[in-house]
Protein backbone atom coordinates (compact mmCIF):
# COMPACT_ATOMS: atom_id res chain seq x y z
CA UNK A 1 0.00 0.00 0.00
CA UNK A 2 1.23 3.44 -0.88
CA UNK A 3 1.46 5.73 2.12
CA UNK A 4 0.11 9.17 1.23
CA UNK A 5 0.43 10.58 4.78
CA UNK A 6 3.73 12.40 3.98
CA UNK A 7 2.07 14.06 0.97
CA UNK A 8 -0.80 15.41 3.08
CA UNK A 9 1.64 16.55 5.75
CA UNK A 10 3.92 18.33 3.28
CA UNK A 11 1.05 20.09 1.48
CA UNK A 12 -0.17 21.33 4.90
CA UNK A 13 3.31 22.42 6.03
CA UNK A 14 3.90 24.28 2.77
CA UNK A 15 0.53 26.03 3.00
CA UNK A 16 -0.91 24.48 -0.17
CA UNK A 17 -4.23 24.11 1.59
CA UNK A 18 -6.57 24.87 -1.31
CA UNK A 19 -5.18 21.95 -3.24
CA UNK A 20 -4.91 19.74 -0.15
CA UNK A 21 -8.68 19.75 0.28
CA UNK A 22 -9.13 18.18 -3.16
CA UNK A 23 -6.47 15.48 -2.92
CA UNK A 24 -8.52 12.58 -1.48
CA UNK A 25 -10.98 12.89 -4.35
CA UNK A 26 -8.19 13.32 -6.93
CA UNK A 27 -6.36 10.20 -5.72
CA UNK A 28 -9.56 8.21 -5.73
CA UNK A 29 -10.42 9.28 -9.26
CA UNK A 30 -6.87 9.08 -10.67
CA UNK A 31 -6.28 5.62 -9.20
CA UNK A 32 -9.67 4.08 -9.86
CA UNK A 33 -9.03 0.40 -10.54
CA UNK A 34 -12.37 0.14 -12.33
CA UNK A 35 -10.91 2.45 -14.97
CA UNK A 36 -7.38 1.05 -14.77
CA UNK A 37 -7.57 -2.69 -14.22
CA UNK A 38 -3.76 -3.14 -14.18
CA UNK A 39 -3.36 -0.86 -11.16
CA UNK A 40 -3.74 -3.42 -8.34
CA UNK A 41 -1.09 -5.61 -10.01
CA UNK A 42 1.33 -2.68 -10.29
CA UNK A 43 0.69 -1.76 -6.65
CA UNK A 44 1.53 -5.34 -5.60
CA UNK A 45 4.83 -5.00 -7.49
CA UNK A 46 5.72 -1.90 -5.43
CA UNK A 47 4.78 -3.75 -2.22
CA UNK A 48 7.47 -6.35 -2.97
CA UNK A 49 10.33 -3.85 -2.54
CA UNK A 50 11.91 -2.99 0.81
CA UNK A 51 11.73 0.72 1.51
CA UNK A 52 14.87 2.73 2.23
CA UNK A 53 13.85 2.73 5.92
CA UNK A 54 13.46 -1.06 5.97
CA UNK A 55 16.88 -1.51 4.37
CA UNK A 56 18.37 0.85 6.96
CA UNK A 57 16.84 -1.26 9.74
CA UNK A 58 18.49 -4.30 8.14
CA UNK A 59 21.89 -2.60 8.45
CA UNK A 60 22.29 -1.14 4.96
CA UNK A 61 23.16 2.45 4.27
CA UNK A 62 21.04 3.84 1.45
CA UNK A 63 22.61 6.63 -0.61
CA UNK A 64 20.92 8.75 -3.27
CA UNK A 65 22.24 11.22 -5.82
CA UNK A 66 19.78 13.40 -7.72
CA UNK A 67 22.40 15.62 -9.31
CA UNK A 68 23.67 13.26 -12.00
CA UNK A 69 22.41 11.93 -15.35
CA UNK A 70 21.00 8.69 -13.96
CA UNK A 71 19.09 9.40 -10.73
CA UNK A 72 20.86 7.09 -8.29
CA UNK A 73 19.70 4.92 -5.40
CA UNK A 74 22.17 2.43 -3.95
CA UNK A 75 22.83 0.50 -0.77
CA UNK A 76 26.12 -0.12 0.97
CA UNK A 77 26.99 -2.84 1.15
CA UNK A 78 25.27 -3.55 -2.19
CA UNK A 79 22.20 -5.78 -2.00
CA UNK A 80 22.98 -9.46 -2.72
CA UNK A 81 23.02 -10.28 -6.45
CA UNK A 82 19.88 -12.43 -6.08
CA UNK A 83 17.99 -9.49 -4.52
CA UNK A 84 19.22 -7.11 -7.24
CA UNK A 85 17.99 -9.56 -9.92
CA UNK A 86 14.61 -9.82 -8.16
CA UNK A 87 14.30 -6.02 -8.12
CA UNK A 88 15.33 -5.81 -11.82
CA UNK A 89 12.62 -8.31 -12.79
CA UNK A 90 10.01 -6.51 -10.70
CA UNK A 91 10.87 -3.15 -12.25
CA UNK A 92 10.44 -4.73 -15.69
CA UNK A 93 6.84 -5.51 -14.74
CA UNK A 94 6.19 -1.74 -14.62
CA UNK A 95 7.40 -1.21 -18.23
CA UNK A 96 7.39 0.85 -20.37
CA UNK A 97 9.84 3.19 -18.63
CA UNK A 98 9.90 6.29 -20.82
CA UNK A 99 11.66 9.10 -18.96
CA UNK A 100 14.96 8.67 -17.17
CA UNK A 101 17.60 7.22 -16.80
CA UNK A 102 17.62 5.78 -13.29
CA UNK A 103 20.25 3.67 -11.54
CA UNK A 104 18.44 1.67 -8.87
CA UNK A 105 20.13 -0.94 -6.70
CA UNK A 106 22.55 -1.97 -9.45
CA UNK A 107 20.07 -1.80 -12.35
CA UNK A 108 20.49 0.88 -15.00
CA UNK A 109 17.01 1.72 -16.31
CA UNK A 110 17.82 2.84 -19.85
CA UNK A 111 14.56 4.64 -20.59
CA UNK A 112 13.14 5.51 -24.02
CA UNK A 113 14.23 9.12 -23.53
CA UNK A 114 17.57 10.53 -22.44
CA UNK A 115 15.63 13.02 -20.33
CA UNK A 116 18.92 14.14 -18.83
CA UNK A 117 19.74 15.76 -22.19
CA UNK A 118 16.63 17.95 -21.99
CA UNK A 119 17.61 18.84 -18.43
CA UNK A 120 21.14 19.75 -19.52
CA UNK A 121 19.75 22.02 -22.25
CA UNK A 122 17.71 24.12 -19.83
CA UNK A 123 19.29 23.84 -16.36
CA UNK A 124 21.79 26.67 -16.82
CA UNK A 125 19.08 29.13 -17.92
CA UNK A 126 16.31 28.65 -15.34
CA UNK A 127 16.21 30.82 -12.23
CA UNK A 128 18.21 28.90 -9.55
CA UNK A 129 15.84 26.36 -7.98
CA UNK A 130 17.37 26.58 -4.50
CA UNK A 131 14.60 26.62 -1.87
CA UNK A 132 11.89 27.03 -4.51
CA UNK A 133 8.44 25.44 -4.68
CA UNK A 134 8.07 23.84 -8.09
CA UNK A 135 5.25 22.38 -10.16
CA UNK A 136 6.11 19.98 -13.03
CA UNK A 137 3.08 19.59 -15.30
CA UNK A 138 3.02 16.33 -17.29
CA UNK A 139 6.00 14.98 -15.36
CA UNK A 140 5.65 11.34 -16.46
CA UNK A 141 7.25 9.13 -13.83
CA UNK A 142 8.95 12.14 -12.31
CA UNK A 143 12.54 11.95 -13.58
CA UNK A 144 12.82 15.74 -13.95
CA UNK A 145 11.15 16.25 -10.54
CA UNK A 146 14.05 14.41 -8.92
CA UNK A 147 16.53 16.53 -10.89
CA UNK A 148 14.71 19.67 -9.65
CA UNK A 149 15.13 18.47 -6.06
CA UNK A 150 18.77 17.70 -6.90
CA UNK A 151 19.13 21.34 -8.01
CA UNK A 152 17.96 22.46 -4.55
CA UNK A 153 14.16 22.83 -4.87
CA UNK A 154 12.50 22.57 -1.47
CA UNK A 155 9.13 21.19 -2.59
CA UNK A 156 8.35 19.68 -5.98
CA UNK A 157 4.86 18.62 -7.07
CA UNK A 158 4.71 16.54 -10.25
CA UNK A 159 1.38 15.87 -11.93
CA UNK A 160 0.59 13.38 -14.65
CA UNK A 161 -2.76 11.68 -15.33
CA UNK A 162 -1.14 8.34 -16.28
CA UNK A 163 -1.57 5.90 -13.35
CA UNK A 164 1.37 3.77 -14.57
CA UNK A 165 3.70 6.76 -14.25
CA UNK A 166 2.28 7.49 -10.79
CA UNK A 167 3.16 3.96 -9.69
CA UNK A 168 6.65 4.15 -11.22
CA UNK A 169 7.15 7.39 -9.27
CA UNK A 170 5.89 5.81 -6.04
CA UNK A 171 8.36 2.96 -6.41
CA UNK A 172 11.29 5.36 -6.81
CA UNK A 173 10.05 7.42 -3.86
CA UNK A 174 9.75 4.35 -1.63
CA UNK A 175 13.35 3.38 -2.41
CA UNK A 176 14.59 6.97 -2.07
CA UNK A 177 14.10 7.40 1.70
CA UNK A 178 12.79 10.39 3.54
CA UNK A 179 15.62 12.91 3.14
CA UNK A 180 15.05 13.25 -0.61
CA UNK A 181 11.68 11.50 -0.86
CA UNK A 182 9.97 14.16 1.22
CA UNK A 183 10.88 16.90 -1.22
CA UNK A 184 9.03 15.41 -4.21
CA UNK A 185 5.38 14.37 -4.57
CA UNK A 186 3.31 13.10 -7.48
CA UNK A 187 -0.40 13.30 -8.15
CA UNK A 188 -2.23 11.28 -10.84
CA UNK A 189 -4.01 14.33 -12.25
CA UNK A 190 -3.86 16.66 -15.25
CA UNK A 191 -3.35 20.43 -15.44
CA UNK A 192 -7.15 20.85 -15.51
CA UNK A 193 -7.24 19.49 -11.92
CA UNK A 194 -4.89 22.11 -10.49
CA UNK A 195 -7.08 24.53 -8.52
CA UNK A 196 -7.42 27.84 -10.41
CA UNK A 197 -5.72 31.01 -9.21
CA UNK A 198 -3.32 29.20 -6.90
CA UNK A 199 -0.74 32.04 -7.11
CA UNK A 200 1.66 29.70 -5.39
CA UNK A 201 4.63 28.10 -7.19
CA UNK A 202 7.97 29.84 -7.63
CA UNK A 203 8.66 27.86 -10.83
CA UNK A 204 6.26 25.97 -13.09
CA UNK A 205 7.55 23.56 -15.73
CA UNK A 206 5.36 22.47 -18.65
CA UNK A 207 7.46 20.24 -20.88
CA UNK A 208 6.07 18.14 -23.71
CA UNK A 209 2.46 19.05 -22.85
CA UNK A 210 1.40 22.17 -24.82
CA UNK A 211 1.07 20.34 -28.17
CA UNK A 212 -1.28 17.84 -26.51
CA UNK A 213 -3.64 20.62 -25.43
CA UNK A 214 -6.61 21.52 -27.61
CA UNK A 215 -6.62 25.03 -26.16
CA UNK A 216 -2.98 26.04 -25.87
CA UNK A 217 -3.74 29.62 -24.83
CA UNK A 218 -5.89 28.37 -21.96
CA UNK A 219 -2.99 26.10 -20.98
CA UNK A 220 -0.71 29.16 -20.73
CA UNK A 221 -3.26 30.95 -18.53
CA UNK A 222 -3.56 27.88 -16.29
CA UNK A 223 0.21 27.77 -15.88
CA UNK A 224 0.27 31.50 -15.09
CA UNK A 225 -2.40 31.12 -12.40
CA UNK A 226 -0.35 28.36 -10.72
CA UNK A 227 2.62 30.74 -10.43
CA UNK A 228 3.10 33.37 -7.75
CA UNK A 229 3.63 36.88 -9.08
CA UNK A 230 7.32 37.05 -10.08
CA UNK A 231 7.48 33.28 -10.57
CA UNK A 232 9.07 31.66 -13.62
CA UNK A 233 7.52 29.49 -16.32
CA UNK A 234 9.69 26.95 -18.13
CA UNK A 235 7.84 25.93 -21.26
CA UNK A 236 9.12 23.22 -23.58
CA UNK A 237 7.19 22.12 -26.62
CA UNK A 238 7.38 21.01 -30.25
CA UNK A 239 7.91 23.89 -32.69
CA UNK A 240 8.14 24.50 -36.43
CA UNK A 241 10.21 27.03 -38.36
CA UNK A 242 8.63 30.34 -39.31
CA UNK A 243 7.60 33.79 -38.15
CA UNK A 244 5.34 34.85 -35.29
CA UNK A 245 2.20 33.93 -37.27
CA UNK A 246 3.36 30.44 -38.24
CA UNK A 247 1.55 27.49 -36.59
CA UNK A 248 1.23 23.90 -37.81
CA UNK A 249 -2.03 22.08 -37.07
CA UNK A 250 -1.57 18.49 -38.30
CA UNK A 251 -4.58 17.27 -40.26
CA UNK A 252 -4.39 13.90 -38.55
CA UNK A 253 -1.41 12.37 -36.79
CA UNK A 254 1.97 13.96 -36.18
CA UNK A 255 4.90 11.52 -35.79
CA UNK A 256 2.23 8.86 -35.28
CA UNK A 257 0.76 10.66 -32.27
CA UNK A 258 -2.96 11.18 -32.66
CA UNK A 259 -3.38 13.88 -30.01
CA UNK A 260 -1.20 16.67 -31.39
CA UNK A 261 -2.93 20.02 -31.93
CA UNK A 262 -0.76 23.12 -32.27
CA UNK A 263 2.93 23.38 -33.20
CA UNK A 264 3.82 27.09 -33.18
CA UNK A 265 7.09 28.65 -34.34
CA UNK A 266 9.32 29.83 -31.46
CA UNK A 267 8.37 33.44 -32.31
CA UNK A 268 4.67 32.52 -32.22
CA UNK A 269 5.19 31.00 -28.77
CA UNK A 270 6.78 34.22 -27.57
CA UNK A 271 3.83 36.18 -28.98
CA UNK A 272 1.31 33.87 -27.27
CA UNK A 273 3.10 34.16 -23.92
CA UNK A 274 3.29 37.95 -24.14
CA UNK A 275 -0.37 38.12 -25.15
CA UNK A 276 -1.20 36.09 -22.01
CA UNK A 277 0.59 38.70 -19.91
CA UNK A 278 3.95 37.02 -19.29
CA UNK A 279 7.03 39.24 -19.29
CA UNK A 280 10.75 38.74 -19.94
CA UNK A 281 9.88 36.03 -22.46
CA UNK A 282 12.92 34.46 -24.14
CA UNK A 283 13.74 31.36 -26.17
CA UNK A 284 16.81 29.71 -24.64
CA UNK A 285 17.10 26.56 -26.73
CA UNK A 286 15.90 25.06 -30.02
CA UNK A 287 16.95 21.47 -30.76
CA UNK A 288 15.97 18.82 -33.27
CA UNK A 289 15.30 15.58 -31.35
CA UNK A 290 17.96 13.03 -32.28
CA UNK A 291 17.55 9.29 -32.71
CA UNK A 292 19.94 8.89 -29.76
CA UNK A 293 17.71 10.97 -27.47
CA UNK A 294 14.46 9.04 -28.10
CA UNK A 295 14.75 5.35 -28.94
CA UNK A 296 13.48 1.87 -28.11
CA UNK A 297 15.45 0.19 -25.33
CA UNK A 298 15.28 -2.89 -23.15
CA UNK A 299 12.99 -0.85 -20.87
CA UNK A 300 10.66 0.50 -23.62
CA UNK A 301 10.34 -2.07 -26.35
CA UNK A 302 7.60 -0.41 -28.44
CA UNK A 303 8.27 1.73 -31.51
CA UNK A 304 10.11 5.00 -31.01
CA UNK A 305 11.31 8.05 -32.96
CA UNK A 306 13.10 6.12 -35.74
CA UNK A 307 9.78 4.46 -36.63
CA UNK A 308 7.97 7.82 -36.64
CA UNK A 309 10.28 9.38 -39.27
CA UNK A 310 10.26 8.94 -43.04
CA UNK A 311 12.81 6.15 -43.72
CA UNK A 312 13.92 7.93 -46.95
CA UNK A 313 14.17 11.39 -45.36
CA UNK A 314 14.66 11.62 -41.57
CA UNK A 315 14.06 15.39 -41.68
CA UNK A 316 10.36 14.52 -42.14
CA UNK A 317 7.85 12.58 -40.07
CA UNK A 318 6.12 9.59 -41.68
CA UNK A 319 3.23 11.98 -42.41
CA UNK A 320 5.55 14.39 -44.27
CA UNK A 321 5.71 17.11 -41.58
CA UNK A 322 9.00 18.56 -40.31
CA UNK A 323 10.68 16.12 -37.90
CA UNK A 324 10.32 16.88 -34.16
CA UNK A 325 12.09 20.04 -33.07
CA UNK A 326 11.64 21.42 -29.57
CA UNK A 327 12.05 24.84 -28.03
CA UNK A 328 12.56 25.87 -24.41
CA UNK A 329 11.05 29.24 -23.55
CA UNK A 330 11.33 31.06 -20.23
CA UNK A 331 8.85 33.68 -19.06
CA UNK A 332 7.84 35.42 -15.85
CA UNK A 333 4.52 36.21 -14.31
CA UNK A 334 4.66 39.95 -13.58
CA UNK A 335 4.22 41.32 -10.05
N1 LIG B 1 -3.99 17.05 -19.18
C1 LIG B 1 -2.75 16.76 -18.87
N2 LIG B 1 -2.15 17.41 -17.86
C2 LIG B 1 -0.88 17.12 -17.53
N3 LIG B 1 -0.14 16.16 -18.14
C3 LIG B 1 -0.71 15.49 -19.15
C4 LIG B 1 -2.02 15.76 -19.56
N4 LIG B 1 -2.32 14.92 -20.59
C5 LIG B 1 -1.23 14.16 -20.80
N5 LIG B 1 -0.25 14.50 -19.93
C6 LIG B 1 1.08 13.90 -19.76
O1 LIG B 1 2.03 14.70 -20.39
C7 LIG B 1 3.19 13.90 -20.62
C8 LIG B 1 3.79 14.31 -21.93
S1 LIG B 1 5.42 13.64 -22.23
C9 LIG B 1 6.48 14.78 -21.43
C10 LIG B 1 7.13 14.25 -20.18
C11 LIG B 1 8.13 15.15 -19.52
N6 LIG B 1 7.51 16.39 -19.01
C12 LIG B 1 9.27 15.47 -20.41
O2 LIG B 1 9.38 16.62 -20.85
O3 LIG B 1 10.08 14.59 -20.66
C13 LIG B 1 5.57 14.04 -23.90
C14 LIG B 1 6.90 13.80 -24.45
O4 LIG B 1 7.23 12.64 -24.64
O5 LIG B 1 7.64 14.77 -24.62
C15 LIG B 1 2.76 12.44 -20.57
O6 LIG B 1 3.40 11.79 -19.51
C16 LIG B 1 1.25 12.53 -20.41
O7 LIG B 1 0.74 11.49 -19.58
Coordinates of C-alpha atoms in Angstrom, one line a residue, residues 28-314:
X28 CA -9.6 8.2 -5.7
X29 CA -10.4 9.3 -9.3
X30 CA -6.9 9.1 -10.7
X31 CA -6.3 5.6 -9.2
X32 CA -9.7 4.1 -9.9
X33 CA -9.0 0.4 -10.5
X34 CA -12.4 0.1 -12.3
X35 CA -10.9 2.4 -15.0
X36 CA -7.4 1.0 -14.8
X37 CA -7.6 -2.7 -14.2
X38 CA -3.8 -3.1 -14.2
X39 CA -3.4 -0.9 -11.2
X40 CA -3.7 -3.4 -8.3
X41 CA -1.1 -5.6 -10.0
X42 CA 1.3 -2.7 -10.3
X43 CA 0.7 -1.8 -6.6
X44 CA 1.5 -5.3 -5.6
X45 CA 4.8 -5.0 -7.5
X46 CA 5.7 -1.9 -5.4
X47 CA 4.8 -3.7 -2.2
X48 CA 7.5 -6.3 -3.0
X49 CA 10.3 -3.8 -2.5
X50 CA 11.9 -3.0 0.8
X51 CA 11.7 0.7 1.5
X52 CA 14.9 2.7 2.2
X53 CA 13.8 2.7 5.9
X54 CA 13.5 -1.1 6.0
X55 CA 16.9 -1.5 4.4
X56 CA 18.4 0.9 7.0
X57 CA 16.8 -1.3 9.7
X58 CA 18.5 -4.3 8.1
X59 CA 21.9 -2.6 8.4
X60 CA 22.3 -1.1 5.0
X61 CA 23.2 2.5 4.3
X62 CA 21.0 3.8 1.5
X63 CA 22.6 6.6 -0.6
X64 CA 20.9 8.8 -3.3
X65 CA 22.2 11.2 -5.8
X66 CA 19.8 13.4 -7.7
X67 CA 22.4 15.6 -9.3
X68 CA 23.7 13.3 -12.0
X69 CA 22.4 11.9 -15.4
X70 CA 21.0 8.7 -14.0
X71 CA 19.1 9.4 -10.7
X72 CA 20.9 7.1 -8.3
X73 CA 19.7 4.9 -5.4
X74 CA 22.2 2.4 -3.9
X75 CA 22.8 0.5 -0.8
X76 CA 26.1 -0.1 1.0
X77 CA 27.0 -2.8 1.2
X78 CA 25.3 -3.5 -2.2
X79 CA 22.2 -5.8 -2.0
X80 CA 23.0 -9.5 -2.7
X81 CA 23.0 -10.3 -6.4
X82 CA 19.9 -12.4 -6.1
X83 CA 18.0 -9.5 -4.5
X84 CA 19.2 -7.1 -7.2
X85 CA 18.0 -9.6 -9.9
X86 CA 14.6 -9.8 -8.2
X87 CA 14.3 -6.0 -8.1
X88 CA 15.3 -5.8 -11.8
X89 CA 12.6 -8.3 -12.8
X90 CA 10.0 -6.5 -10.7
X91 CA 10.9 -3.2 -12.3
X92 CA 10.4 -4.7 -15.7
X93 CA 6.8 -5.5 -14.7
X94 CA 6.2 -1.7 -14.6
X95 CA 7.4 -1.2 -18.2
X96 CA 7.4 0.8 -20.4
X97 CA 9.8 3.2 -18.6
X98 CA 9.9 6.3 -20.8
X99 CA 11.7 9.1 -19.0
X100 CA 15.0 8.7 -17.2
X101 CA 17.6 7.2 -16.8
X102 CA 17.6 5.8 -13.3
X103 CA 20.2 3.7 -11.5
X104 CA 18.4 1.7 -8.9
X105 CA 20.1 -0.9 -6.7
X106 CA 22.5 -2.0 -9.4
X107 CA 20.1 -1.8 -12.4
X108 CA 20.5 0.9 -15.0
X109 CA 17.0 1.7 -16.3
X110 CA 17.8 2.8 -19.8
X111 CA 14.6 4.6 -20.6
X112 CA 13.1 5.5 -24.0
X113 CA 14.2 9.1 -23.5
X114 CA 17.6 10.5 -22.4
X115 CA 15.6 13.0 -20.3
X116 CA 18.9 14.1 -18.8
X117 CA 19.7 15.8 -22.2
X118 CA 16.6 17.9 -22.0
X119 CA 17.6 18.8 -18.4
X120 CA 21.1 19.7 -19.5
X121 CA 19.8 22.0 -22.3
X122 CA 17.7 24.1 -19.8
X123 CA 19.3 23.8 -16.4
X124 CA 21.8 26.7 -16.8
X125 CA 19.1 29.1 -17.9
X126 CA 16.3 28.7 -15.3
X127 CA 16.2 30.8 -12.2
X128 CA 18.2 28.9 -9.6
X129 CA 15.8 26.4 -8.0
X130 CA 17.4 26.6 -4.5
X131 CA 14.6 26.6 -1.9
X132 CA 11.9 27.0 -4.5
X133 CA 8.4 25.4 -4.7
X134 CA 8.1 23.8 -8.1
X135 CA 5.2 22.4 -10.2
X136 CA 6.1 20.0 -13.0
X137 CA 3.1 19.6 -15.3
X138 CA 3.0 16.3 -17.3
X139 CA 6.0 15.0 -15.4
X140 CA 5.6 11.3 -16.5
X141 CA 7.2 9.1 -13.8
X142 CA 8.9 12.1 -12.3
X143 CA 12.5 12.0 -13.6
X144 CA 12.8 15.7 -13.9
X145 CA 11.2 16.2 -10.5
X146 CA 14.1 14.4 -8.9
X147 CA 16.5 16.5 -10.9
X148 CA 14.7 19.7 -9.7
X149 CA 15.1 18.5 -6.1
X150 CA 18.8 17.7 -6.9
X151 CA 19.1 21.3 -8.0
X152 CA 18.0 22.5 -4.6
X153 CA 14.2 22.8 -4.9
X154 CA 12.5 22.6 -1.5
X155 CA 9.1 21.2 -2.6
X156 CA 8.3 19.7 -6.0
X157 CA 4.9 18.6 -7.1
X158 CA 4.7 16.5 -10.2
X159 CA 1.4 15.9 -11.9
X160 CA 0.6 13.4 -14.7
X161 CA -2.8 11.7 -15.3
X162 CA -1.1 8.3 -16.3
X163 CA -1.6 5.9 -13.4
X164 CA 1.4 3.8 -14.6
X165 CA 3.7 6.8 -14.3
X166 CA 2.3 7.5 -10.8
X167 CA 3.2 4.0 -9.7
X168 CA 6.7 4.1 -11.2
X169 CA 7.2 7.4 -9.3
X170 CA 5.9 5.8 -6.0
X171 CA 8.4 3.0 -6.4
X172 CA 11.3 5.4 -6.8
X173 CA 10.0 7.4 -3.9
X174 CA 9.7 4.3 -1.6
X175 CA 13.3 3.4 -2.4
X176 CA 14.6 7.0 -2.1
X177 CA 14.1 7.4 1.7
X178 CA 12.8 10.4 3.5
X179 CA 15.6 12.9 3.1
X180 CA 15.1 13.3 -0.6
X181 CA 11.7 11.5 -0.9
X182 CA 10.0 14.2 1.2
X183 CA 10.9 16.9 -1.2
X184 CA 9.0 15.4 -4.2
X185 CA 5.4 14.4 -4.6
X186 CA 3.3 13.1 -7.5
X187 CA -0.4 13.3 -8.1
X188 CA -2.2 11.3 -10.8
X189 CA -4.0 14.3 -12.3
X190 CA -3.9 16.7 -15.3
X191 CA -3.4 20.4 -15.4
X192 CA -7.1 20.8 -15.5
X193 CA -7.2 19.5 -11.9
X194 CA -4.9 22.1 -10.5
X195 CA -7.1 24.5 -8.5
X196 CA -7.4 27.8 -10.4
X197 CA -5.7 31.0 -9.2
X198 CA -3.3 29.2 -6.9
X199 CA -0.7 32.0 -7.1
X200 CA 1.7 29.7 -5.4
X201 CA 4.6 28.1 -7.2
X202 CA 8.0 29.8 -7.6
X203 CA 8.7 27.9 -10.8
X204 CA 6.3 26.0 -13.1
X205 CA 7.6 23.6 -15.7
X206 CA 5.4 22.5 -18.7
X207 CA 7.5 20.2 -20.9
X208 CA 6.1 18.1 -23.7
X209 CA 2.5 19.1 -22.9
X210 CA 1.4 22.2 -24.8
X211 CA 1.1 20.3 -28.2
X212 CA -1.3 17.8 -26.5
X213 CA -3.6 20.6 -25.4
X214 CA -6.6 21.5 -27.6
X215 CA -6.6 25.0 -26.2
X216 CA -3.0 26.0 -25.9
X217 CA -3.7 29.6 -24.8
X218 CA -5.9 28.4 -22.0
X219 CA -3.0 26.1 -21.0
X220 CA -0.7 29.2 -20.7
X221 CA -3.3 31.0 -18.5
X222 CA -3.6 27.9 -16.3
X223 CA 0.2 27.8 -15.9
X224 CA 0.3 31.5 -15.1
X225 CA -2.4 31.1 -12.4
X226 CA -0.4 28.4 -10.7
X227 CA 2.6 30.7 -10.4
X228 CA 3.1 33.4 -7.7
X229 CA 3.6 36.9 -9.1
X230 CA 7.3 37.1 -10.1
X231 CA 7.5 33.3 -10.6
X232 CA 9.1 31.7 -13.6
X233 CA 7.5 29.5 -16.3
X234 CA 9.7 26.9 -18.1
X235 CA 7.8 25.9 -21.3
X236 CA 9.1 23.2 -23.6
X237 CA 7.2 22.1 -26.6
X238 CA 7.4 21.0 -30.3
X239 CA 7.9 23.9 -32.7
X240 CA 8.1 24.5 -36.4
X241 CA 10.2 27.0 -38.4
X242 CA 8.6 30.3 -39.3
X243 CA 7.6 33.8 -38.2
X244 CA 5.3 34.8 -35.3
X245 CA 2.2 33.9 -37.3
X246 CA 3.4 30.4 -38.2
X247 CA 1.6 27.5 -36.6
X248 CA 1.2 23.9 -37.8
X249 CA -2.0 22.1 -37.1
X250 CA -1.6 18.5 -38.3
X251 CA -4.6 17.3 -40.3
X252 CA -4.4 13.9 -38.6
X253 CA -1.4 12.4 -36.8
X254 CA 2.0 14.0 -36.2
X255 CA 4.9 11.5 -35.8
X256 CA 2.2 8.9 -35.3
X257 CA 0.8 10.7 -32.3
X258 CA -3.0 11.2 -32.7
X259 CA -3.4 13.9 -30.0
X260 CA -1.2 16.7 -31.4
X261 CA -2.9 20.0 -31.9
X262 CA -0.8 23.1 -32.3
X263 CA 2.9 23.4 -33.2
X264 CA 3.8 27.1 -33.2
X265 CA 7.1 28.7 -34.3
X266 CA 9.3 29.8 -31.5
X267 CA 8.4 33.4 -32.3
X268 CA 4.7 32.5 -32.2
X269 CA 5.2 31.0 -28.8
X270 CA 6.8 34.2 -27.6
X271 CA 3.8 36.2 -29.0
X272 CA 1.3 33.9 -27.3
X273 CA 3.1 34.2 -23.9
X274 CA 3.3 37.9 -24.1
X275 CA -0.4 38.1 -25.1
X276 CA -1.2 36.1 -22.0
X277 CA 0.6 38.7 -19.9
X278 CA 4.0 37.0 -19.3
X279 CA 7.0 39.2 -19.3
X280 CA 10.7 38.7 -19.9
X281 CA 9.9 36.0 -22.5
X282 CA 12.9 34.5 -24.1
X283 CA 13.7 31.4 -26.2
X284 CA 16.8 29.7 -24.6
X285 CA 17.1 26.6 -26.7
X286 CA 15.9 25.1 -30.0
X287 CA 16.9 21.5 -30.8
X288 CA 16.0 18.8 -33.3
X289 CA 15.3 15.6 -31.4
X290 CA 18.0 13.0 -32.3
X291 CA 17.5 9.3 -32.7
X292 CA 19.9 8.9 -29.8
X293 CA 17.7 11.0 -27.5
X294 CA 14.5 9.0 -28.1
X295 CA 14.7 5.4 -28.9
X296 CA 13.5 1.9 -28.1
X297 CA 15.4 0.2 -25.3
X298 CA 15.3 -2.9 -23.2
X299 CA 13.0 -0.9 -20.9
X300 CA 10.7 0.5 -23.6
X301 CA 10.3 -2.1 -26.3
X302 CA 7.6 -0.4 -28.4
X303 CA 8.3 1.7 -31.5
X304 CA 10.1 5.0 -31.0
X305 CA 11.3 8.0 -33.0
X306 CA 13.1 6.1 -35.7
X307 CA 9.8 4.5 -36.6
X308 CA 8.0 7.8 -36.6
X309 CA 10.3 9.4 -39.3
X310 CA 10.3 8.9 -43.0
X311 CA 12.8 6.1 -43.7
X312 CA 13.9 7.9 -47.0
X313 CA 14.2 11.4 -45.4
X314 CA 14.7 11.6 -41.6

